[in-house]
Amino acid sequence: ARSKAYFLKKGDRRMQALTCLKQSTVLSNLGDTSAASSAAFEGLDLAPADAVSIRMRLEGNLSITHTWMEGTLSDVVKSCQRIAVEARSRGWEHFAAIAFHNLGTALRHMGRTGEAIRNLQFAAAFWADSPVNPFADNSELTLALLAAGKAAEASSIADRAVVRTSPWPRPNAEAIYGKASVALYLGRFHEASEIAGRAMQDSTRLGPTGDLLRALLAESQWLEGQRQDLPIQSRALDQRQLAVLAPAHALTAHAGGDCSGECLRHAEILKRWDERGARHTATVGLVKIGSIALEHKGNRALRLAVDALRRTKEDGTFRDVRWWLRLYAKHLLRLSRVQDASELIAATAPADPEGWRDSTIQALPHIDVARRAPLLDALVRTGNSETLAHLRRMDGDDIGEARRVLAHRHAPRLYVRSFGSLSLHKGSWAAPALKIERKRMRTLLGLLVAYANSTLTRDIVLDAMWPESDPGSAINSLNQTVFQLRRAIDPDYRDGDSPMYIISNVDQVQLNPDFVITDLQEYRRFARNVRSNGAHASPAAEATIDLIRGEFLAELRYDDWAQRLQTAIHSEVRATLITIAEGGSTVPADTAVRAACALTELDPYDEAAQIAMARQLDLSGKRVAGRRSLERFIERLERDLDEKASPTLIAALRALGAPSGSNDV
């Protein structure tokens, strides 16, 4: 009708245009779309292209008005898809963009979020060609992106839309609605209220968009804790928005404080829209109304809330409604008494652990053991150290098992140094060393480190540490030492409740690989990277050198078992470090010198390491320093070991030039 009126007006047939527009509008409002269509075209002498254009626009309008209100959203989708294809085939990209926008809107309400985003992005790309555009509010695209959890992208699009629609009040209000929706989605309720409130200062020019802003303002204030002076909800100007407005109408009905259930009737609107295909919008709205329903007594209200939880689980819409679900958490004990509700809550809570954790902890002691299993499992999956502290004040075998799992999951890692001084560090390598003063505790720790990657039986431990004791005494000594070492690691250690850093049973004794990391294990991991990447300056090479701070189990070198292991491990370490130290031009001189120094920590009389160090000093321009280091090494050999320098050592010294007393540098 508007299209026909436009053409009549262009031909100075203004009165005919006005009559046509009124007649078609009345017929359309009465639901007689066929007559409206005839009225729109009657009396027009149009070119074929203009006729097709008018028909297409009319069909598009009907698909999102009459079909939207009377048919199903699937019908809307089919109609918009057909119009979009025909418009693109004729090169009418503007009509196609409108069709894709309407298609995306319908798909979003249906919960087909991915498809909605693709269609809305196509429309947005067309309208992005000009710096300002009244069609570029992109509020629907913003909402679809939020439904997909893409808040950052939604925020960016909403901000640009506010700028690009600034010359037009209503499109700009729609863009602002998108921006406020982002703030609400992120839990910034006060910011959302302020954004919506500012946009509504001149609401007379906003049309149906004013209804959306009022609804968002009401929801933001409710979530912020304001239950007074909610914006009054008038009759919807656009009946297509009924499902979106229903929760705000319910909030307003309930806010007075004397609501006897009137708020719940708005759920019927959502159920009707659900039947017509608006699954996502209906689910989100029912969750919001369900949070109000829980403030009413009676089974009807409780069933509504539980059904909303069930739909949320089925649809996976936790992100969209997490702030409303936090209101459910306050009624967890009441909800748990409904069949299967515990399972629904257990599926909901992990999506927002901060919102559910405290309520779950408070309710657990009052819920039957048979029904609290799903809740306890969800709490274990999302619990933290504070959760563990609360559970320690509760009784029950199931609670005890949950404590054990949580204790193990949140246990700080233990780091053991065995090159150089034997030490334990809790939380990181840089943490202060734990005090382990008793000799047999340190010996057991060294034995556990040496066998960290292999099976260490009790018999091996007993033979190594108490070879002359009778079996009973030796086993008792082992048990005491294990317990003392556990208490040194964790002063509050309790069997079955605390993390078990040391595993000890009838078959074996070992460090728990889930919690304990040794420098020997780390060395081997880094050394594999050095070997696979070649001898070049890499983080793995630097990390390998950092770990070697002296002899392996230096303080236990006089124990027979330690001597054998020390020889084997030193040989293993030397093979890696000498590769780095002798790397030549492929390794920075500083790195190579550090590798050679680490080798001399293992064996100060390692000739190859001394030669490699001197050569690397020479390559870095420190020829005098390199030559002097070899001279001092030769002197030490003669003084400490009464040995003469080998031909290889003498050749290396000569290669470095004249003696240190010479004038050359």
XYZ file of C-alpha atoms in Angstrom:
665
model
C 0.000 0.000 0.000
C 2.821 2.385 0.853
C 4.506 1.507 -2.436
C 1.353 2.273 -4.415
C 0.870 5.502 -2.501
C 4.431 6.459 -3.346
C 3.860 6.081 -7.078
C 0.546 7.952 -6.949
C 2.169 10.770 -5.024
C 4.929 11.045 -7.621
C 2.214 11.571 -10.252
C 0.573 14.368 -8.167
C -2.355 12.069 -7.396
C -2.059 12.793 -3.687
C -5.723 12.277 -2.723
C -5.801 8.918 -4.507
C -2.586 7.970 -2.761
C -4.033 8.772 0.654
C -7.284 6.902 -0.052
C -5.372 3.857 -1.301
C -3.132 3.776 1.730
C -6.055 4.034 4.188
C -8.127 1.376 2.399
C -5.273 -1.123 2.211
C -4.240 -0.527 5.809
C -7.788 -1.125 7.105
C -8.130 -4.352 5.102
C -4.742 -5.585 6.271
C -5.553 -4.883 9.916
C -8.729 -6.918 9.502
C -6.601 -9.830 8.331
C -7.854 -9.704 4.724
C -4.426 -9.788 3.099
C -5.773 -10.798 -0.300
C -8.046 -7.756 -0.452
C -5.241 -5.575 0.835
C -3.020 -6.782 -1.954
C -5.713 -6.023 -4.556
C -6.272 -2.577 -3.101
C -2.572 -1.860 -3.254
C -2.336 -2.600 -6.966
C -5.758 -1.403 -8.167
C -5.684 1.566 -10.520
C -1.936 1.613 -11.054
C -0.440 1.714 -14.515
C 3.097 0.516 -13.750
C 6.051 -0.758 -15.677
C 6.647 -4.512 -15.179
C 9.779 -3.931 -13.088
C 7.913 -1.502 -10.820
C 5.058 -3.983 -10.414
C 7.452 -6.767 -9.447
C 9.188 -4.442 -7.025
C 5.895 -3.500 -5.341
C 4.761 -7.125 -5.212
C 8.028 -8.223 -3.649
C 7.921 -5.495 -1.045
C 4.308 -6.321 -0.221
C 5.077 -10.027 0.120
C 8.024 -9.251 2.331
C 5.917 -7.037 4.587
C 3.187 -9.650 4.797
C 5.708 -12.357 5.684
C 6.851 -10.466 8.770
C 3.428 -9.112 9.792
C 0.499 -11.362 9.018
C 2.491 -14.579 8.562
C 4.567 -13.819 11.652
C 1.447 -13.293 13.756
C -0.840 -15.944 12.284
C 1.451 -18.642 10.919
C 4.619 -20.310 12.133
C 8.156 -19.006 12.078
C 8.982 -21.798 9.648
C 6.538 -20.174 7.207
C 8.286 -16.832 7.735
C 11.646 -18.456 7.046
C 10.436 -20.034 3.801
C 8.864 -16.791 2.604
C 11.968 -14.716 3.393
C 14.253 -17.260 1.747
C 12.188 -17.163 -1.453
C 12.130 -13.358 -1.545
C 15.870 -13.146 -0.872
C 16.678 -15.528 -3.725
C 14.389 -13.712 -6.187
C 15.684 -10.272 -5.185
C 19.306 -11.323 -5.638
C 18.558 -12.894 -9.007
C 17.153 -9.526 -10.177
C 20.065 -7.578 -8.720
C 17.901 -5.863 -6.096
C 20.440 -6.117 -3.309
C 18.573 -3.764 -0.979
C 15.437 -5.933 -1.056
C 17.635 -9.007 -0.621
C 19.335 -7.466 2.432
C 15.960 -6.767 4.027
C 14.852 -10.340 3.342
C 18.053 -11.765 4.798
C 17.660 -9.550 7.862
C 14.091 -10.733 8.445
C 15.190 -14.312 7.810
C 17.977 -13.996 10.390
C 15.575 -12.488 12.908
C 13.156 -15.409 12.588
C 15.983 -17.936 12.838
C 17.292 -16.270 15.990
C 13.897 -16.556 17.688
C 13.803 -20.214 16.661
C 17.208 -20.893 18.220
C 19.011 -21.591 14.936
C 21.728 -19.182 15.983
C 24.470 -20.063 13.518
C 22.141 -19.671 10.523
C 20.749 -16.458 11.979
C 24.215 -14.925 12.268
C 25.138 -15.805 8.677
C 21.993 -14.198 7.244
C 22.192 -11.127 9.470
C 25.853 -10.663 8.574
C 24.957 -10.671 4.888
C 22.447 -7.864 5.454
C 24.885 -5.959 7.659
C 27.610 -6.187 5.004
C 25.301 -4.589 2.414
C 24.361 -1.714 4.732
C 27.982 -1.178 5.711
C 28.755 0.372 2.303
C 27.781 3.847 3.511
C 29.170 5.585 6.638
C 25.653 6.276 7.941
C 22.568 4.214 7.205
C 19.157 3.977 8.938
C 19.155 0.206 8.330
C 22.508 -0.309 10.087
C 21.231 -0.616 13.676
C 22.360 -4.274 13.652
C 20.522 -4.948 16.919
C 19.373 -8.357 15.694
C 22.925 -9.319 14.736
C 24.108 -8.158 18.158
C 21.524 -10.341 19.901
C 22.368 -13.351 17.716
C 26.074 -12.994 18.495
C 25.291 -12.803 22.218
C 23.242 -15.998 21.916
C 26.348 -17.613 20.401
C 28.514 -16.369 23.280
C 30.449 -13.902 21.088
C 30.167 -10.920 23.423
C 33.280 -9.062 22.221
C 32.155 -9.146 18.591
C 28.610 -8.157 19.579
C 29.914 -5.200 21.596
C 32.040 -3.941 18.720
C 29.141 -4.149 16.255
C 26.739 -2.420 18.675
C 29.144 0.473 19.270
C 29.591 1.069 15.537
C 25.842 0.824 14.957
C 25.116 3.575 17.491
C 27.422 5.931 15.584
C 26.200 5.007 12.098
C 22.489 5.469 12.919
C 22.859 8.694 14.910
C 20.884 10.913 12.437
C 17.702 8.806 12.811
C 16.021 8.567 16.277
C 14.292 5.202 15.933
C 17.107 3.266 14.183
C 19.515 4.827 16.662
C 17.313 3.640 19.541
C 17.421 0.114 18.118
C 21.223 0.299 17.970
C 21.280 1.553 21.568
C 19.021 -1.367 22.513
C 21.703 -3.692 21.130
C 24.405 -1.885 23.117
C 22.359 -2.118 26.325
C 21.746 -5.819 25.647
C 25.516 -6.392 25.587
C 25.907 -4.708 28.986
C 23.073 -6.816 30.411
C 24.573 -10.016 28.968
C 27.901 -9.212 30.668
C 26.213 -8.648 34.023
C 26.700 -4.865 34.005
C 23.121 -4.193 35.088
C 23.528 -0.571 36.169
C 25.259 0.307 32.904
C 22.470 -1.376 30.924
C 19.869 0.613 32.884
C 21.669 3.887 32.237
C 22.022 3.204 28.504
C 18.341 2.283 28.124
C 17.217 5.176 30.331
C 19.089 7.786 28.303
C 17.629 6.448 25.043
C 14.089 6.734 26.408
C 14.265 10.431 27.287
C 12.311 11.223 24.117
C 10.299 8.029 23.808
C 7.552 9.590 21.643
C 9.772 9.214 18.554
C 10.839 5.612 19.215
C 7.673 3.675 18.370
C 7.834 -0.064 19.210
C 11.546 0.249 19.976
C 10.527 2.183 23.081
C 8.747 -0.966 24.312
C 11.939 -2.990 23.941
C 13.981 -0.395 25.816
C 11.434 -0.223 28.647
C 11.482 -4.030 28.930
C 15.272 -4.107 29.045
C 15.303 -1.350 31.639
C 12.840 -3.277 33.810
C 14.908 -6.481 33.572
C 18.169 -4.662 34.325
C 16.715 -2.975 37.384
C 15.250 -6.258 38.614
C 18.561 -8.087 38.318
C 20.261 -5.157 40.019
C 17.886 -5.612 42.963
C 15.546 -2.675 42.305
C 11.948 -3.769 42.666
C 10.271 -0.396 42.914
C 9.295 2.041 40.185
C 9.819 -0.405 37.336
C 8.940 1.224 34.013
C 5.226 0.835 33.310
C 4.572 -1.592 30.472
C 1.832 -0.358 28.157
C 0.163 -2.492 25.498
C 2.739 -3.575 22.917
C 2.798 -1.296 19.864
C 4.118 -4.182 17.768
C 2.420 -7.495 18.470
C 5.470 -9.359 17.099
C 7.311 -8.267 20.237
C 4.884 -9.891 22.678
C 7.182 -12.816 23.486
C 10.147 -10.532 24.154
C 8.063 -8.210 26.335
C 6.285 -10.933 28.338
C 8.963 -11.290 31.073
C 9.019 -7.514 31.691
C 5.210 -7.487 31.930
C 5.481 -10.303 34.478
C 8.104 -8.403 36.483
C 5.899 -5.304 36.577
C 2.903 -7.344 37.690
C 4.954 -8.968 40.443
C 6.845 -5.881 41.616
C 4.014 -4.417 43.617
C 4.515 -6.949 46.386
C 0.920 -8.203 46.556
C 1.046 -10.438 43.469
C -1.079 -13.566 43.882
C 0.079 -15.244 40.706
C -0.977 -12.735 38.056
C 2.633 -12.558 36.874
C 2.533 -16.194 35.782
C -0.175 -15.663 33.157
C 2.425 -14.022 30.934
C 4.036 -17.427 30.558
C 1.021 -18.414 28.423
C 2.123 -15.889 25.788
C 5.511 -17.553 25.641
C 3.997 -21.002 25.342
C 1.873 -19.870 22.361
C 4.947 -18.453 20.650
C 6.800 -21.635 21.428
C 4.113 -23.606 19.600
C 4.667 -21.372 16.570
C 8.399 -22.065 16.545
C 10.009 -19.319 18.670
C 11.803 -21.919 20.804
C 14.794 -19.826 21.866
C 12.830 -16.710 22.765
C 10.258 -18.778 24.643
C 12.921 -20.632 26.635
C 14.730 -17.448 27.637
C 11.450 -15.796 28.621
C 10.236 -18.791 30.636
C 13.508 -18.875 32.583
C 13.000 -15.213 33.496
C 9.394 -15.741 34.578
C 10.399 -18.941 36.371
C 12.726 -16.931 38.614
C 9.681 -14.894 39.694
C 7.500 -17.989 40.014
C 9.809 -19.382 42.704
C 8.734 -16.509 44.950
C 5.231 -17.981 44.914
C 4.108 -21.049 46.806
C 2.363 -23.939 45.147
C 3.179 -26.633 42.651
C 2.171 -24.681 39.566
C 4.877 -22.077 40.099
C 7.435 -24.734 41.000
C 6.635 -26.786 37.880
C 7.026 -23.689 35.714
C 10.511 -23.067 37.116
C 11.586 -26.710 36.782
C 10.276 -26.852 33.206
C 12.306 -23.738 32.422
C 15.411 -25.443 33.832
C 14.703 -28.518 31.706
C 14.377 -26.409 28.559
C 17.623 -24.621 29.379
C 19.437 -27.933 29.641
C 17.883 -29.254 26.417
C 18.651 -26.078 24.443
C 22.024 -25.298 26.010
C 21.033 -21.673 26.664
C 22.942 -21.305 29.945
C 24.937 -18.287 28.747
C 21.873 -16.259 27.783
C 20.133 -16.648 31.139
C 22.899 -17.210 33.676
C 22.013 -14.087 35.677
C 18.388 -15.217 35.937
C 19.447 -18.726 36.896
C 21.352 -17.241 39.822
C 17.938 -16.281 41.207
C 17.011 -19.979 41.040
C 20.060 -20.835 43.158
C 18.454 -19.102 46.144
C 15.666 -21.717 46.013
C 17.913 -24.733 45.453
C 16.650 -26.687 48.467
C 13.028 -26.353 47.355
C 13.885 -27.226 43.764
C 15.824 -30.321 44.807
C 12.645 -31.897 46.193
C 11.190 -32.158 42.680
C 11.868 -35.335 40.736
C 14.901 -34.998 38.441
C 15.446 -31.364 39.482
C 18.816 -32.179 41.058
C 20.053 -33.487 37.706
C 18.833 -30.321 35.988
C 20.574 -28.111 38.529
C 23.736 -30.195 38.234
C 23.711 -29.529 34.487
C 23.102 -25.811 35.055
C 25.520 -25.029 37.883
C 28.850 -25.744 36.092
C 28.014 -23.059 33.512
C 28.091 -20.459 36.309
C 29.920 -21.947 39.308
C 30.272 -18.592 41.062
C 26.514 -18.173 41.040
C 25.668 -21.648 42.362
C 28.576 -22.790 44.533
C 27.599 -21.130 47.837
C 23.926 -22.085 47.535
C 24.847 -25.693 46.801
C 27.149 -25.876 49.820
C 24.458 -24.445 52.109
C 21.782 -26.821 50.821
C 23.805 -30.072 50.769
C 23.419 -31.051 54.449
C 19.628 -30.732 54.150
C 19.194 -32.809 50.977
C 18.686 -36.572 51.048
C 21.833 -38.499 50.193
C 20.083 -40.197 47.262
C 19.172 -36.846 45.677
C 22.308 -34.856 46.382
C 24.680 -37.047 44.342
C 24.326 -35.012 41.109
C 24.723 -31.744 43.027
C 27.793 -33.020 44.840
C 29.297 -34.172 41.568
C 28.717 -30.727 40.022
C 30.247 -29.091 43.089
C 33.335 -31.270 42.831
C 33.740 -30.387 39.156
C 33.669 -26.647 39.862
C 34.807 -26.447 43.491
C 37.866 -24.624 44.803
C 39.947 -24.596 47.977
C 37.184 -22.723 49.851
C 34.723 -25.419 48.816
C 37.053 -28.013 50.306
C 37.167 -26.108 53.593
C 33.345 -26.069 53.754
C 33.076 -29.780 52.968
C 35.473 -30.616 55.800
C 32.768 -29.430 58.203
C 30.202 -31.902 56.788
C 29.648 -35.584 57.458
C 28.853 -38.446 55.127
C 30.729 -40.983 53.055
C 29.786 -39.212 49.834
C 31.032 -35.911 51.263
C 34.279 -37.609 52.274
C 34.846 -38.908 48.758
C 34.121 -35.447 47.359
C 36.666 -33.962 49.763
C 39.275 -36.458 48.619
C 38.725 -35.692 44.934
C 38.790 -31.931 45.536
C 41.904 -32.159 47.687
C 43.733 -34.018 44.964
C 42.507 -31.735 42.198
C 43.553 -28.521 43.932
C 46.732 -29.772 45.528
C 49.729 -27.531 44.789
C 52.408 -29.284 42.761
C 55.609 -30.388 44.474
C 58.969 -29.679 42.810
C 62.033 -31.691 43.843
C 65.612 -30.649 43.143
C 68.175 -33.446 43.155
C 71.106 -31.861 41.275
C 73.175 -30.176 43.940
C 71.372 -29.775 47.256
C 68.325 -32.021 47.680
C 65.274 -29.763 48.248
C 61.481 -29.657 48.061
C 59.509 -26.667 46.745
C 55.740 -26.378 46.971
C 53.877 -24.535 44.237
C 56.820 -23.615 42.005
C 60.561 -24.069 41.561
C 61.066 -20.582 43.020
C 59.129 -21.271 46.241
C 61.117 -21.480 49.516
C 62.507 -24.936 50.253
C 60.606 -27.045 52.778
C 62.560 -28.141 55.831
C 63.520 -31.818 55.768
C 66.106 -32.198 58.469
C 66.219 -35.910 59.269
C 68.790 -37.941 57.358
C 66.533 -40.921 56.666
C 63.780 -38.662 55.296
C 66.263 -37.087 52.878
C 67.604 -40.504 51.918
C 64.091 -41.792 51.170
C 63.360 -38.674 49.148
C 66.554 -39.162 47.123
C 65.651 -42.791 46.489
C 62.150 -41.805 45.343
C 63.568 -39.192 42.947
C 66.074 -41.649 41.480
C 63.291 -44.161 40.760
C 60.618 -41.605 39.803
C 60.164 -43.105 36.333
C 60.336 -46.749 37.327
C 58.818 -49.118 39.849
C 60.325 -48.919 43.309
C 59.227 -51.918 45.369
C 59.149 -51.922 49.147
C 61.886 -54.555 49.157
C 64.237 -52.281 47.213
C 63.628 -49.470 49.688
C 64.103 -51.728 52.706
C 67.339 -53.214 51.321
C 68.733 -49.788 50.445
C 67.886 -48.014 53.717
C 67.715 -50.726 56.415
C 69.800 -53.639 55.076
C 70.703 -54.975 58.502
C 67.301 -54.627 60.227
C 64.826 -57.458 60.627
C 61.801 -57.249 58.244
C 59.315 -56.086 60.905
C 61.522 -53.284 62.181
C 62.447 -52.214 58.647
C 58.804 -52.017 57.570
C 57.918 -50.019 60.680
C 60.799 -47.628 60.005
C 59.664 -47.206 56.399
C 56.075 -46.439 57.426
C 57.242 -43.874 59.969
C 59.575 -42.221 57.475
C 56.876 -42.035 54.810
C 54.479 -40.466 57.324
C 57.083 -37.967 58.520
C 57.921 -36.994 54.956
C 54.234 -36.513 54.175
C 53.877 -34.254 57.215
C 56.933 -32.284 56.165
C 55.252 -31.673 52.813
C 51.771 -31.047 54.265
C 51.620 -30.283 58.018
C 47.831 -30.886 57.974
C 48.124 -34.244 56.239
C 45.307 -36.724 56.929
C 45.020 -40.143 55.321
C 42.224 -40.337 52.790
C 41.585 -36.588 52.879
C 44.817 -34.839 51.973
C 46.610 -35.042 48.623
C 48.919 -38.052 48.577
C 52.268 -36.816 47.315
C 53.887 -40.132 48.263
C 52.206 -43.412 47.360
C 53.057 -46.241 49.735
C 51.423 -49.661 49.755
C 52.373 -53.322 50.026
C 53.624 -53.352 46.432
C 55.495 -50.102 45.921
C 56.679 -46.778 47.220
C 56.845 -43.845 44.807
C 56.298 -40.139 44.249
C 52.811 -39.481 42.929
C 53.328 -38.465 39.275
C 50.093 -36.452 39.350
C 51.497 -34.054 41.941
C 55.303 -34.292 41.936
C 57.778 -33.008 39.353
C 61.500 -33.696 39.709
C 64.370 -31.840 38.103
C 65.583 -35.152 36.674
C 62.258 -35.616 34.870
C 62.339 -32.036 33.637
C 65.926 -32.424 32.466
C 64.985 -35.474 30.399
C 62.027 -33.653 28.856
C 64.139 -30.661 27.839
C 67.027 -32.867 26.706
C 64.731 -34.637 24.227
C 63.907 -31.258 22.708
C 67.600 -30.352 22.496
C 68.413 -33.612 20.720
C 65.480 -33.367 18.319
C 66.131 -29.729 17.422
C 69.892 -29.957 17.189
C 72.471 -28.129 19.215
C 71.288 -24.577 18.916
C 70.206 -21.820 21.257
C 66.667 -22.678 22.255
C 64.580 -22.308 25.386
C 65.011 -26.049 25.934
C 68.808 -25.728 25.948
C 68.709 -22.850 28.428
C 66.223 -24.707 30.638
C 68.381 -27.849 30.557
C 71.432 -25.927 31.770
C 69.426 -24.173 34.523
C 68.449 -27.512 36.051
C 72.005 -28.836 36.501
C 73.209 -27.174 39.698
C 75.689 -29.758 40.821
C 76.082 -33.495 41.238
C 73.032 -35.711 41.220
C 72.167 -36.561 44.862
C 75.457 -35.037 45.975
C 74.771 -35.502 49.684
C 74.094 -39.237 49.188
C 77.181 -39.933 47.080
C 78.618 -42.295 49.665
C 75.596 -44.598 49.710
C 76.247 -47.634 47.509
C 72.897 -47.446 45.680
C 73.354 -43.700 45.076
C 76.861 -44.091 43.634
C 75.642 -46.501 40.960
C 72.752 -44.290 39.947
C 74.845 -41.134 40.079
C 77.382 -42.524 37.604
C 74.661 -43.501 35.126
C 72.789 -40.186 35.374
C 75.958 -38.094 35.131
C 76.825 -39.929 31.928
C 73.349 -39.233 30.566
C 73.511 -35.545 31.470
C 77.042 -35.128 30.138
C 76.028 -36.400 26.701
C 73.499 -33.571 26.395
C 75.540 -30.759 27.909
C 78.707 -31.513 25.943
C 76.629 -31.288 22.746
C 75.601 -27.772 23.724
C 79.070 -26.795 25.005
C 80.774 -27.920 21.783
C 78.095 -26.471 19.536
C 80.447 -24.007 17.844
C 78.782 -21.315 15.773
C 75.332 -22.953 16.094
C 75.181 -22.055 19.806
C 75.619 -18.585 21.309
C 78.897 -18.494 23.189
C 77.236 -17.534 26.486
C 74.948 -20.572 26.294
C 77.823 -22.882 25.456
C 79.967 -21.500 28.304
C 77.081 -22.032 30.736
C 76.751 -25.642 29.543
C 80.470 -26.196 30.106
C 80.236 -24.662 33.577
C 77.345 -26.999 34.414
C 79.510 -29.931 33.329
C 82.323 -28.839 35.618
C 79.796 -28.769 38.467
C 79.277 -32.469 37.836
C 82.998 -33.195 37.388
C 85.580 -30.408 37.866
C 88.209 -32.581 36.094
C 86.171 -33.082 32.888
C 88.840 -32.273 30.289
C 86.428 -32.004 27.344
C 84.248 -29.556 29.253
C 87.258 -27.388 30.146
C 88.435 -27.314 26.533
C 84.932 -26.495 25.277
C 84.664 -23.621 27.747
C 88.018 -22.162 26.648
C 87.107 -22.410 22.975
C 83.747 -20.727 23.507
C 85.423 -17.891 25.422
C 87.803 -17.542 22.502
C 84.922 -17.441 19.992
C 83.251 -14.685 21.971
C 86.414 -12.563 21.789
C 87.709 -13.418 25.275
C 90.839 -15.241 24.121
C 92.922 -14.325 27.189
C 90.214 -15.559 29.551
C 89.931 -18.830 27.626
C 93.654 -19.417 27.639
C 93.951 -18.652 31.349
C 91.087 -21.026 32.222
C 93.012 -23.874 30.547
C 96.255 -22.883 32.260
C 94.547 -22.963 35.651
C 93.009 -26.356 34.848
C 96.457 -27.774 33.948
C 97.847 -26.421 37.213
C 94.958 -28.034 39.157
C 95.567 -31.403 37.509
C 99.208 -31.327 38.564
C 98.442 -30.058 42.071
C 95.385 -32.163 42.957
C 95.868 -35.318 40.912
C 99.593 -35.230 40.164
C 98.785 -35.627 36.466
C 100.409 -34.049 33.437
C 98.343 -32.319 30.773
C 97.284 -34.642 27.967
C 98.367 -34.036 24.349
C 94.777 -33.000 23.560
C 94.827 -30.399 26.331
C 98.212 -29.033 25.241
C 97.033 -28.784 21.629
C 93.949 -26.883 22.737
C 96.095 -24.474 24.728
C 98.428 -23.866 21.763
C 95.434 -23.235 19.527
C 94.538 -20.331 21.779
C 97.836 -18.558 21.099
C 100.802 -17.405 23.170
C 101.116 -17.871 26.939
C 99.318 -15.443 29.189
C 102.560 -13.644 30.012
C 102.967 -12.611 26.373
C 102.039 -9.153 25.157
C 99.475 -10.383 22.605
C 95.755 -10.304 23.345
